[in-house]
Coordinates of C-alpha atoms and ligand atoms in Angstrom, one line a residue:
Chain A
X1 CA 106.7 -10.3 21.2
X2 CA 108.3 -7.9 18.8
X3 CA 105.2 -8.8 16.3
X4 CA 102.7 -7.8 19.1
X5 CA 104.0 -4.6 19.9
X6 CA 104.3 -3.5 16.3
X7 CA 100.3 -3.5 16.5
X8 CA 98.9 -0.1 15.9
X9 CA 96.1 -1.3 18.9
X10 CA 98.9 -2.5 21.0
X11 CA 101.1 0.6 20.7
X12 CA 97.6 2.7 21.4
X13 CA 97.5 1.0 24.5
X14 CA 100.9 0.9 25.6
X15 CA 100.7 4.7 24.9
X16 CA 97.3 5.3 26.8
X17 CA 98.6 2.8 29.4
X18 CA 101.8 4.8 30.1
X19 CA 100.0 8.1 30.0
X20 CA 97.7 6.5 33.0
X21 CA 100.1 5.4 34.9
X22 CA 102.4 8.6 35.3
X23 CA 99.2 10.9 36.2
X24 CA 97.9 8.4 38.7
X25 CA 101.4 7.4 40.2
X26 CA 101.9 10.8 41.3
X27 CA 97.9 11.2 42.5
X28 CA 98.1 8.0 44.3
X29 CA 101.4 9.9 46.5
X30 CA 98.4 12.6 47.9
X31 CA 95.6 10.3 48.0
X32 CA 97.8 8.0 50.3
X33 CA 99.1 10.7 52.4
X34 CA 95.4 12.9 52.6
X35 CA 93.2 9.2 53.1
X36 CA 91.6 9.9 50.5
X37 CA 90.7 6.4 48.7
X38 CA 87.6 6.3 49.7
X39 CA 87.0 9.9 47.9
X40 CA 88.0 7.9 44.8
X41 CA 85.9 5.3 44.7
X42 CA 83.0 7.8 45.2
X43 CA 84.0 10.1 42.3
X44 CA 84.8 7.0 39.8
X45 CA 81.4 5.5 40.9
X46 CA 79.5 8.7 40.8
X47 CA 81.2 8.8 37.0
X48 CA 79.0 5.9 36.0
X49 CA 75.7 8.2 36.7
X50 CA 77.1 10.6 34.0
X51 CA 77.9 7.8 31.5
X52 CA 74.6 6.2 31.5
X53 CA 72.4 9.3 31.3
X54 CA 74.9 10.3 27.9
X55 CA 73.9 6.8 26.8
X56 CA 69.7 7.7 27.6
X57 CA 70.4 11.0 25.7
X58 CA 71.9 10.0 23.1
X59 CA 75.0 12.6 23.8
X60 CA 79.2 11.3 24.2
X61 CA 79.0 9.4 27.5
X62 CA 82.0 11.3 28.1
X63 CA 81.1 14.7 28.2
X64 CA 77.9 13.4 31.1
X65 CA 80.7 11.4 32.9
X66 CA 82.9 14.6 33.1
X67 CA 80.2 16.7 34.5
X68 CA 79.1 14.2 36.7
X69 CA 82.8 13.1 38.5
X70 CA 83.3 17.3 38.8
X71 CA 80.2 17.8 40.6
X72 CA 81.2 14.4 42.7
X73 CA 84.5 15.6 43.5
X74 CA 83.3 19.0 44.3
X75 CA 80.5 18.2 46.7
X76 CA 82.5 15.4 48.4
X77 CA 85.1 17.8 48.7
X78 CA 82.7 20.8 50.4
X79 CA 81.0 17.9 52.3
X80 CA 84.6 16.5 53.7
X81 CA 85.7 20.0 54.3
X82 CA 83.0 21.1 56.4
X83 CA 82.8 18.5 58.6
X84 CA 78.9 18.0 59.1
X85 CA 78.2 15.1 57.8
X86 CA 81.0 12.1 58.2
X87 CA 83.1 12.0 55.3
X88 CA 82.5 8.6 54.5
X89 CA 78.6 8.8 55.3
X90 CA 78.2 11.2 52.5
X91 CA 80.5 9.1 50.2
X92 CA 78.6 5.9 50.8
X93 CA 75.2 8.0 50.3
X94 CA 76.4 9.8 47.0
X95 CA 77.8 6.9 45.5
X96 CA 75.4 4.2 45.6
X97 CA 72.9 7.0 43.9
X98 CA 74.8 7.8 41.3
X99 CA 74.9 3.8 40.6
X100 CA 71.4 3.4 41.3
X101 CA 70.1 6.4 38.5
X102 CA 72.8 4.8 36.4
X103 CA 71.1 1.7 36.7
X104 CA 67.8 3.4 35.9
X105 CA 69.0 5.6 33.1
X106 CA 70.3 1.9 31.1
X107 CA 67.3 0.8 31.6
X108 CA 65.2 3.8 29.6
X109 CA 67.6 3.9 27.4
X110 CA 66.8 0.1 26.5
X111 CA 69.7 0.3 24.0
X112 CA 71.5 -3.3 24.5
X113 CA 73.7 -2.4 22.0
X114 CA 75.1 -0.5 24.7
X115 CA 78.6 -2.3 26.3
X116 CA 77.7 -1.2 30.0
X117 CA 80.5 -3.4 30.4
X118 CA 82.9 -1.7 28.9
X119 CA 82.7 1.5 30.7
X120 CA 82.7 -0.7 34.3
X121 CA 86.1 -2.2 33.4
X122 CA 87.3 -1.4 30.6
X123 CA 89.2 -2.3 27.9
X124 CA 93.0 -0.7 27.4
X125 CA 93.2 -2.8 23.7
X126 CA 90.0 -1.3 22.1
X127 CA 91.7 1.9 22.4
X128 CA 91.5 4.6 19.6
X129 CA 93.8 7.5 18.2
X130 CA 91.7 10.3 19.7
X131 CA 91.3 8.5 23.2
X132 CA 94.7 9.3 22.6
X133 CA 94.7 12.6 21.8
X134 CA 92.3 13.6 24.7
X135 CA 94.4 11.0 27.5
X136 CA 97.7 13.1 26.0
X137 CA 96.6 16.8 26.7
X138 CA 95.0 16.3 30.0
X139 CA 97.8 14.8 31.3
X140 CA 100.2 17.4 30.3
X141 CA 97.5 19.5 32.3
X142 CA 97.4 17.9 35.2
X143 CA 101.3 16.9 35.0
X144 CA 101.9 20.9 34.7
X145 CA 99.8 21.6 37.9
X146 CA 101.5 19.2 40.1
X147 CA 104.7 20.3 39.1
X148 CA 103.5 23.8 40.1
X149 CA 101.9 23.0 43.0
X150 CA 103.6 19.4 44.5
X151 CA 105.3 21.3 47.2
X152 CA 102.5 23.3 48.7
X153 CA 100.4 20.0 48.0
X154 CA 102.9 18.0 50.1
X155 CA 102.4 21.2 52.9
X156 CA 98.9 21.3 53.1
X157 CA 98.8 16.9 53.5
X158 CA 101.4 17.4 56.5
X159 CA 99.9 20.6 58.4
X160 CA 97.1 22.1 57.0
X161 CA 96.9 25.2 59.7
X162 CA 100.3 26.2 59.2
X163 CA 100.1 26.0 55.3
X164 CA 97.0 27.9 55.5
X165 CA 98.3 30.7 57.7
X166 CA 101.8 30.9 55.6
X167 CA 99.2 31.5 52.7
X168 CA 99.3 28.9 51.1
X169 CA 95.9 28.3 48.9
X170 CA 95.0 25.3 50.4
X171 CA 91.2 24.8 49.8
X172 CA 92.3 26.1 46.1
X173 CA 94.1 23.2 46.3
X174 CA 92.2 20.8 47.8
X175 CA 89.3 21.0 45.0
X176 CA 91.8 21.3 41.9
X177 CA 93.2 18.0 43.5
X178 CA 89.8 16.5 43.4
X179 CA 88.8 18.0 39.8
X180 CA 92.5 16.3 38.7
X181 CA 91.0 13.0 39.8
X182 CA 87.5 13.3 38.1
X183 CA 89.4 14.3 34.8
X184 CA 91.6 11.5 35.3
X185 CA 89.1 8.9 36.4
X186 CA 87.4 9.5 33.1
X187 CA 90.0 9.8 30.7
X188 CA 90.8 5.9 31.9
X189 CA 87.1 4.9 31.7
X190 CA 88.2 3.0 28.5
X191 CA 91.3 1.5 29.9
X192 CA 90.6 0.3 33.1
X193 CA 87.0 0.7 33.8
X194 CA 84.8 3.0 36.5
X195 CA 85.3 0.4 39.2
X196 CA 88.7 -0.7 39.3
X197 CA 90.4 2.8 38.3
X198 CA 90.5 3.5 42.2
X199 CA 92.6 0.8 42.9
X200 CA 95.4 2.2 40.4
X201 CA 95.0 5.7 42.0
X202 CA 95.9 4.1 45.5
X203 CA 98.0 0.7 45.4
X204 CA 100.8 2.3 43.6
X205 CA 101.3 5.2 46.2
X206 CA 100.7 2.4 48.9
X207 CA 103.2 0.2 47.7
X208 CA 105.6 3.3 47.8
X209 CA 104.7 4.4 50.6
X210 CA 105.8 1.2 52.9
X211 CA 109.3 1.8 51.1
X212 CA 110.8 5.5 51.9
X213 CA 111.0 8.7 53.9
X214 CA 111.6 11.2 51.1
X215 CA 109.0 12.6 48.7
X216 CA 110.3 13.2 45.9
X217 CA 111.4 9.4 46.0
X218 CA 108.3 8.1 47.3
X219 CA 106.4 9.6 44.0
X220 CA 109.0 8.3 41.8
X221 CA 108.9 4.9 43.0
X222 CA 104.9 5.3 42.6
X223 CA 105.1 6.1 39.4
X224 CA 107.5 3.2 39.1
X225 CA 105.2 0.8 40.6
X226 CA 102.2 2.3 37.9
X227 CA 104.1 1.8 35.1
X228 CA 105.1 -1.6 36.2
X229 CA 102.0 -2.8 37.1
X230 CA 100.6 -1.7 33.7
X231 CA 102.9 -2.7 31.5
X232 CA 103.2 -6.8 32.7
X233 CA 99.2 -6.6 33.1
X234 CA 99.1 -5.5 29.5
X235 CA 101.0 -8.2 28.5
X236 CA 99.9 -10.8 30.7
X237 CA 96.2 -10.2 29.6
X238 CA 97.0 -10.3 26.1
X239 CA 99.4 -13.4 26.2
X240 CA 96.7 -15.3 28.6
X241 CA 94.3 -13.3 27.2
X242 CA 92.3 -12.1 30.6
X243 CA 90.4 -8.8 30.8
X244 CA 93.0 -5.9 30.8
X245 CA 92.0 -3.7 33.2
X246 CA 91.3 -6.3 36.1
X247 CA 94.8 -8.3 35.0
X248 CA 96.4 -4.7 35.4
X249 CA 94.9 -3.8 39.3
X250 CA 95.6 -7.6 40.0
X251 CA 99.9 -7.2 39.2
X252 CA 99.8 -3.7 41.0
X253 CA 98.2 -6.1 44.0
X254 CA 101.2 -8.5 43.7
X255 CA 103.6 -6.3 43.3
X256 CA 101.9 -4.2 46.7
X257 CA 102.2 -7.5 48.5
X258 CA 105.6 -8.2 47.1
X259 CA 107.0 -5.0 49.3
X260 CA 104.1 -6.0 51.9
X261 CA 106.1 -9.2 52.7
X262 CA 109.9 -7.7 52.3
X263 CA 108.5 -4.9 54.9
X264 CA 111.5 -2.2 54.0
X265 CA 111.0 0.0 56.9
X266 CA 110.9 -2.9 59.1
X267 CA 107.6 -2.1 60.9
X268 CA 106.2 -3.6 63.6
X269 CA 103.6 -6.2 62.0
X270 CA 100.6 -6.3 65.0
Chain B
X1 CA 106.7 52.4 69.1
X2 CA 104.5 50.4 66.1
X3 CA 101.8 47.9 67.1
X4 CA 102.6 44.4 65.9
X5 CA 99.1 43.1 67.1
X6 CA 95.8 45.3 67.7
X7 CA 93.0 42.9 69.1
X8 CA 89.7 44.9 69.7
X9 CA 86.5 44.0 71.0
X10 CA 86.9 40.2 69.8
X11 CA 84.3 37.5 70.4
X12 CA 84.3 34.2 69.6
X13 CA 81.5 32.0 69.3
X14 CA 82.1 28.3 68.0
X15 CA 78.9 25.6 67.9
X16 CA 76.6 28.2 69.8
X17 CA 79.3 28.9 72.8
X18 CA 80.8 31.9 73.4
X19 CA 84.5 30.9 73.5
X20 CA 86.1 34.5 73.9
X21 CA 84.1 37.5 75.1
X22 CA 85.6 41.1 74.5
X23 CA 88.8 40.6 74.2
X24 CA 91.1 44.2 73.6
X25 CA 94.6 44.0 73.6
X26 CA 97.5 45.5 71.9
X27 CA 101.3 43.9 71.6
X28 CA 104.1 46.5 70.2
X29 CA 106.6 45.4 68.5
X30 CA 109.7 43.8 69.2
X31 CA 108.0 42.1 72.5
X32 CA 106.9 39.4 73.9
X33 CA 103.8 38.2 75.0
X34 CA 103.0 35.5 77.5
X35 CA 99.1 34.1 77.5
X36 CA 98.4 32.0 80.0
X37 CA 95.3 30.7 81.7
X38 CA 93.4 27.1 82.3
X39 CA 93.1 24.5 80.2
X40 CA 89.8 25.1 77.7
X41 CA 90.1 28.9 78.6
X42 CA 90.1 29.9 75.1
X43 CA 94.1 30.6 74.3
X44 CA 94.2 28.1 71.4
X45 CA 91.3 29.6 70.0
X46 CA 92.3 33.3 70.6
X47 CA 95.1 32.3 68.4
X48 CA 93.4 30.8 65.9
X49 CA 91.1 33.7 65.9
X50 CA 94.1 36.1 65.1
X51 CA 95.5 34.5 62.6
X52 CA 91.7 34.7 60.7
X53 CA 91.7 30.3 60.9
X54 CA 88.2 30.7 63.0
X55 CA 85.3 33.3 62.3
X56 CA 85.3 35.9 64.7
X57 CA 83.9 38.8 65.5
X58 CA 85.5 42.8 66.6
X59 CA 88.9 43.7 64.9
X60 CA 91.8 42.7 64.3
X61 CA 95.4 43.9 62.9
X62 CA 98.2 42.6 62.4
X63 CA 101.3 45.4 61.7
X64 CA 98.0 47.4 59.8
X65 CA 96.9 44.1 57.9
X66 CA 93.7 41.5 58.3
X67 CA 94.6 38.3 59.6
X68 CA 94.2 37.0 55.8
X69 CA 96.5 39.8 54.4
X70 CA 98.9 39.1 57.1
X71 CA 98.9 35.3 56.1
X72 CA 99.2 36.4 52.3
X73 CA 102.5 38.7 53.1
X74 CA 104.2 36.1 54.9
X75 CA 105.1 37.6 57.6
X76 CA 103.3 35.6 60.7
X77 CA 104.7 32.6 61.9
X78 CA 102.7 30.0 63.7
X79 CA 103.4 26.8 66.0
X80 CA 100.0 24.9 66.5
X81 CA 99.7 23.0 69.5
X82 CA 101.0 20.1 69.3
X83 CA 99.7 17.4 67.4
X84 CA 99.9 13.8 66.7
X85 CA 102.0 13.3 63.3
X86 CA 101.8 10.1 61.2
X87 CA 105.2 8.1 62.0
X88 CA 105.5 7.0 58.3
X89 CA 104.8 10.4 56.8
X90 CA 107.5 10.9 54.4
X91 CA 108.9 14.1 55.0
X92 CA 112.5 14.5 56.6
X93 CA 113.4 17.2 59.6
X94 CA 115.0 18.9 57.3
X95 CA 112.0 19.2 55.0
X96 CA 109.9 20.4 57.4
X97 CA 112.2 23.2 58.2
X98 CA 112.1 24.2 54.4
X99 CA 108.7 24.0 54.6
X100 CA 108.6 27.2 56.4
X101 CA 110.0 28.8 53.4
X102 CA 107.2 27.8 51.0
X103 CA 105.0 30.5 51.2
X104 CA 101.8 31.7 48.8
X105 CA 100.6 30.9 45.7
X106 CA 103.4 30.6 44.2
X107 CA 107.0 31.4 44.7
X108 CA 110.4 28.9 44.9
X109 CA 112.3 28.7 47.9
X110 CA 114.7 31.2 48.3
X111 CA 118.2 30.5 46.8
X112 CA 120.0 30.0 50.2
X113 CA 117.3 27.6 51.8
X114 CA 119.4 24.7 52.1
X115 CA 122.3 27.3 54.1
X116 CA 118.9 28.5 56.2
X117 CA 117.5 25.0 57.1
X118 CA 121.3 23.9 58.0
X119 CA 120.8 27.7 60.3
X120 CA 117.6 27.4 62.0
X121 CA 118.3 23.4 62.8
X122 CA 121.6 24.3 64.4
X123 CA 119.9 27.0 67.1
X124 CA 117.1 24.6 68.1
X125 CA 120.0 22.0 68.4
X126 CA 118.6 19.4 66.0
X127 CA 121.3 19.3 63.0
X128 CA 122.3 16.1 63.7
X129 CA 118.7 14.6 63.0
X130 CA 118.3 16.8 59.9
X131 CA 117.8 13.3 57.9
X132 CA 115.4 11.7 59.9
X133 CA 112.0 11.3 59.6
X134 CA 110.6 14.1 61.2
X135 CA 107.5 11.4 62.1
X136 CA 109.9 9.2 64.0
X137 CA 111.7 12.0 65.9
X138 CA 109.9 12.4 69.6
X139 CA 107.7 15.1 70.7
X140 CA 110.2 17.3 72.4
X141 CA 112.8 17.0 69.0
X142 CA 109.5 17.4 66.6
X143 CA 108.7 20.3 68.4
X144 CA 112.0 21.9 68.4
X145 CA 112.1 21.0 64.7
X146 CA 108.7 22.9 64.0
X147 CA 110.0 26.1 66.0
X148 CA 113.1 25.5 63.4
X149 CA 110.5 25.7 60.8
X150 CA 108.4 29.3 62.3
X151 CA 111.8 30.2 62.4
X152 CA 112.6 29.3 59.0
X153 CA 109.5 31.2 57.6
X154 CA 111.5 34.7 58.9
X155 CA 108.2 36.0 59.7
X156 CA 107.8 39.5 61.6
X157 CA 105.9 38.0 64.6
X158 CA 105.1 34.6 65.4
X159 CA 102.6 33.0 67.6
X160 CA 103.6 29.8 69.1
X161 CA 101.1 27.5 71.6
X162 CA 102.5 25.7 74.4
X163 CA 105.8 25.6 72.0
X164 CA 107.0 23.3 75.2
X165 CA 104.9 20.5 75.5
X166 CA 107.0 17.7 75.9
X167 CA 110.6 19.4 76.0
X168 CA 112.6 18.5 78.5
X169 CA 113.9 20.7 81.3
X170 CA 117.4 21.7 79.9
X171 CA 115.8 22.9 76.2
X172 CA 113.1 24.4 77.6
X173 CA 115.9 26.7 79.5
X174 CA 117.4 26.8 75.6
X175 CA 114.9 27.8 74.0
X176 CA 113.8 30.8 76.3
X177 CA 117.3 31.9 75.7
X178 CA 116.9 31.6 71.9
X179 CA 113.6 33.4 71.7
X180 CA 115.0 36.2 74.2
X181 CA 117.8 36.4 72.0
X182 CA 115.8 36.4 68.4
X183 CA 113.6 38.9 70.0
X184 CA 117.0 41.0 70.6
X185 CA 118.5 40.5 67.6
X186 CA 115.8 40.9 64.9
X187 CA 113.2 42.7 66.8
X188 CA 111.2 39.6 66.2
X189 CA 107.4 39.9 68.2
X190 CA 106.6 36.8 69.7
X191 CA 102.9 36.0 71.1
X192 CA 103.8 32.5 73.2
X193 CA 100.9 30.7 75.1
X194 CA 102.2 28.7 77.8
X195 CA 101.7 26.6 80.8
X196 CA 104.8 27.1 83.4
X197 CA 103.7 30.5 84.2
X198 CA 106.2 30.7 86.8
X199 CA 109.0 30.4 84.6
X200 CA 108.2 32.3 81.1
X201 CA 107.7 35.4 84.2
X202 CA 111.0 36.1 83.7
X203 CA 111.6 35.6 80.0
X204 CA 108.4 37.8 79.1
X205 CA 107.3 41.4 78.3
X206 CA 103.2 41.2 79.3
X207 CA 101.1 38.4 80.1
X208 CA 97.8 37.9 79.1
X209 CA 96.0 36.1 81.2
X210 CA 92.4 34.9 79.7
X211 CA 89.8 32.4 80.6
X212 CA 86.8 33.4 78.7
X213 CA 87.9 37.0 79.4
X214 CA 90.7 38.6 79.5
X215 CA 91.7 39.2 83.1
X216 CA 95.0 41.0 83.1
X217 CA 97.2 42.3 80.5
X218 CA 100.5 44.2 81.4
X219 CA 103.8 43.5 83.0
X220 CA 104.0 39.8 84.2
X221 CA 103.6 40.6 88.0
X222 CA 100.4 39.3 87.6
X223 CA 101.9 36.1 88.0
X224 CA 102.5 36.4 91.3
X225 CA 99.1 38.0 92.7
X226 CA 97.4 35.8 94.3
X227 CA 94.0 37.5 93.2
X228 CA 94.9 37.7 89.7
X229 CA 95.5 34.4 89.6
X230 CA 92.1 33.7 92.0
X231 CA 89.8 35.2 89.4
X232 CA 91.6 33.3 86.0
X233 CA 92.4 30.4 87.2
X234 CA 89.4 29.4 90.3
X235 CA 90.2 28.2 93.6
X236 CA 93.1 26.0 92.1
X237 CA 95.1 28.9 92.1
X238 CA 96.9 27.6 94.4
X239 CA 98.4 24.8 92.3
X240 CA 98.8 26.9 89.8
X241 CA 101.9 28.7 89.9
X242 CA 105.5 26.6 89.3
X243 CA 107.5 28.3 91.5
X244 CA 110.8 29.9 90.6
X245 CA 113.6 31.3 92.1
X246 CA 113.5 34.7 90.8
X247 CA 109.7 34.7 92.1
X248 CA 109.8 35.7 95.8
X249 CA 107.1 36.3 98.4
X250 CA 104.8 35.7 96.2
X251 CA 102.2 34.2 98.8
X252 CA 102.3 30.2 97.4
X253 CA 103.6 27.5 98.7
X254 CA 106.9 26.1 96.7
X255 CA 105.2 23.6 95.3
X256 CA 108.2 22.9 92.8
X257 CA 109.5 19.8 94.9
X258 CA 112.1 22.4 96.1
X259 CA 113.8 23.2 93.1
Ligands
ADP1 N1 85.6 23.8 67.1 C1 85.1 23.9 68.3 N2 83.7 23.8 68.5 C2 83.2 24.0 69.7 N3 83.9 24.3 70.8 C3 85.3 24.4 70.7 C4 85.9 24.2 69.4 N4 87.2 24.3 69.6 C5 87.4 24.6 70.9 N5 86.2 24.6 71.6 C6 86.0 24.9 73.0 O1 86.6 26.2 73.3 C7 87.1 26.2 74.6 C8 88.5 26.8 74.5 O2 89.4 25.9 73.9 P1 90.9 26.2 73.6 O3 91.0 27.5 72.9 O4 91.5 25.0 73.0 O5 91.4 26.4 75.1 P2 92.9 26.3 75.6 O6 93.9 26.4 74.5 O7 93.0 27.5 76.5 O8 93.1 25.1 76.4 C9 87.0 24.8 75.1 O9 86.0 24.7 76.0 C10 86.8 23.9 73.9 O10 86.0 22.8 74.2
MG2 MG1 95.3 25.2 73.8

């Protein structure tokens, strides 16, 4: 054990892994409370658009995917906040585009070398130093605006009106949230993958959520329940050696049914 | 005597209906203003429209500022009408009072907010359930707690609709003393939409009383005119008024159960 986690790839991972887990413990807290999962799914999916046409032109995958999630999350967002279509109409819509012109842009591109793959689910062990780098200072970005803004975040999820008329900036608010996912979705391209990165940004805040009344607990334990589910899905995939980023959403399940089954606020099951 | 509220030629129009139509009213401050009227006569929206959360159109001031200027100073407080909270959500009554506190962009609370929340929980009676999830607290008590929380805000005037709905008997009494008595003490202006017209009769400064238009606004006597009443409320203007002791010859029927 000691061996394996004196590997340069493995510490990379353990590093990107942690990094992960901290920014989407805390998301996971206001994509619970807002029901917002679906709006995950849809930005991580419409991600996938962006990283095939950087694939057709040639250009870092990761600069299309970037613009891509951001003008996901911001027309989901103007789309939800309006009200005229149903939110999860225009989700379903945008999503399954974005796929489908990914779809269509791998096939121009007719580069096989390409590990389509790779970008769906990831792998956290193939990570390098500047994956790093780049997972390190947007997270101290992101961390820095939710310390700012957690408690007028944790307003405008419980009563919008009021937050609004005690001026707070909630639609301000409300699109940096969604821009804070995008950013996040594709800095974990690598380690999880475009389709299973939603499930991290909602089981841990779900399995927190069934457990306490408080907040500031509640995103604690979230982050507790990220971390955890990272770190043995790490190690289980590389000691049964399993794909990483599936092993990883699979433990955050167990551990989600785990608290499911001891039922800590003793609710009323049907 | 400064005006808290200046409401000139407002008209609402949300999905392609005319909601409120030439509305003009003024409320000076330090008093207290009763709207009432029938359900889906446009009071919710009225307030809505004041505080700037629907588009409207005319003017509108509050102590000299726009309703978003107003909202940016801090100094309105607002008690929506009540609505159905998540049991599970995880805030605590006593969060939800110090909510009130957190105000603008940006901003801590202020250094005595755990002495206020204590303050504002004990006058609307609810510091024993100060830890308890606001969510699983009843209407009535959430209610009370999210008066705690306008409170809280120590806004200059507040607008509160139907802040009864679901309070029992005994605190409703309460809390008419409490805002008769904030009004007193800190001059506070308090714009209230309610239902027992009867009762708020004697606890208020003006009425409004609106359905589409605004019918009446002045001294609450309106309350017991019959034709006042005729033209806001229709022929059930008879079932209207909740009668009350200090309401006499009024020309209804007690219809109280003889209270
Ligand atoms: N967003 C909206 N779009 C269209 N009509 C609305 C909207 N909100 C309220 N209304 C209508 O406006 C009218 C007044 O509603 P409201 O202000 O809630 O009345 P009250 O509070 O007096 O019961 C009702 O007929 C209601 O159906
Ligand atoms: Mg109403």
């Amino acid at each position: 054990m000691i061996e394996v986690l004196s590997m340069p790839f493995m510490q990379r991972a353990i590093t990107g892994g942690l990094i992960l887990a901290v920014i989407a413990g805390v998301l996971s807290v206001f994509i619970v409370l807002k029901r917002l999962s679906f709006i995950g799914v849809g930005i991580s999916h419409t991600a996938f658009g962006g990283v095939a046409l950087g694939v057709l032109l040639g250009i870092n995958p990761y600069v299309t995917a970037i613009i891509f999630a951001l003008l996901g999350a911001i027309s989901i967002g103007s789309i939800s906040r309006r009200g005229m279509i149903h939110e999860d109409t225009s989700i379903g819509i945008l999503f399954a585009t974005a796929m489908a012109l990914g779809v269509i842009f791998i096939a121009l591109a007719k580069n096989y070398n390409v590990d389509i793959m790779g970008y769906l689910f990831g792998n956290i062990l193939s990570l390098v130093d500047s994956d790093i780098y780049l997972a390190v200072a947007v997270g101290v970005l992101i961390l820095l605006f939710l310390a700012i803004f957690f408690r007028r975040m944790i307003f405008a999820a419980f009563d919008e009106e009021v937050a609004v008329v005690n001026g707070i900036p909630v639609a301000f608010l409300f699109y940096m949230f969604l821009s804070i996912v995008a950013l996040t979705i594709v800095i974990s391209i690598k380690m999880v993958g475009i389709i299973l990165i939603s499930a991290m940004l909602v089981i841990p805040g779900a399995t927190a959520y069934m457990i306490t009344y408080d907040f500031l607990l509640l995103t604690i334990l979230s982050v507790l329940f990220a971390i955890a589910g990272v770190l043995l899905g790490l190690f289980a995939s590389f000691w049964f050696n399993l794909p990483s980023g599936a092993t990883i959403v699979v433990t955050l399940t167990f551990l989600f049914l785990i608290v499911l089954a001891v039922n800590p606020k003793k609710r009323v099951i049907l | 005597m400064k005006k808290a509220l200046r409401v000139s030629g407002l008209n609402v129009t949300l999905s392609g209906r005319r909601i409120l139509e030439n509305i003009s009213f003024d409320v000076e401050e330090g008093k207290i203003l009763g709207i009432v009227g029938p359900n889906g006569g446009g009071k919710t929206t009225l307030l809505k429209a004041i505080l700037g959360l629907v588009s409207y159109e005319g003017e509108i001031s509050i102590f000299g500022f726009s309703p978003a200027e107003a909202r940016k100073r801090g100094i309105v407080g607002y008690l929506p009408q009540r609505s159905l909270f998540d049991p599970d959500f995880p805030l605590k009554a006593k969060d939800v009072v110090a909510l009130g506190m957190v105000k603008g962009w940006f901003g801590k609370l202020p250094s005595d907010w755990k002495e206020r929340v204590e303050h504002y929980l004990k006058l609307v009676n609810m510091e024993e359930w100060k830890d308890y999830p606001f969510g699983k607290l009843s209407g009535g008590q959430q209610q009370r707690v999210s008066i705690a929380r306008v409170l809280a805000g120590e806004p200059q005037i507040v607008f509160l609709d139907e802040p009864n709905t679901g309070v029992d008997v005994v605190a409703q009494e309460d809390f008419y003393q409490l805002l008769t008595k904030l009004n007193r003490e800190l001059n506070l202006t308090i714009v209230m939409v309610s239902h027992d017209i009867g009762v708020i009769s004697s606890y208020i400064h003006e009425v409004a009383c609106l359905n589409r238009v605004l019918h009446y606004h002045g001294a609450p006597v309106c309350l017991t005119q019959p034709e006042i009443l005729k033209k806001v409320y229709g022929p059930a203007a008879d079932r209207v008024l909740v009668h009350d002791e200090k309401c006499e010859n009024c020309g209804y029927p007690d219809i109280s159960g003889g209270k």
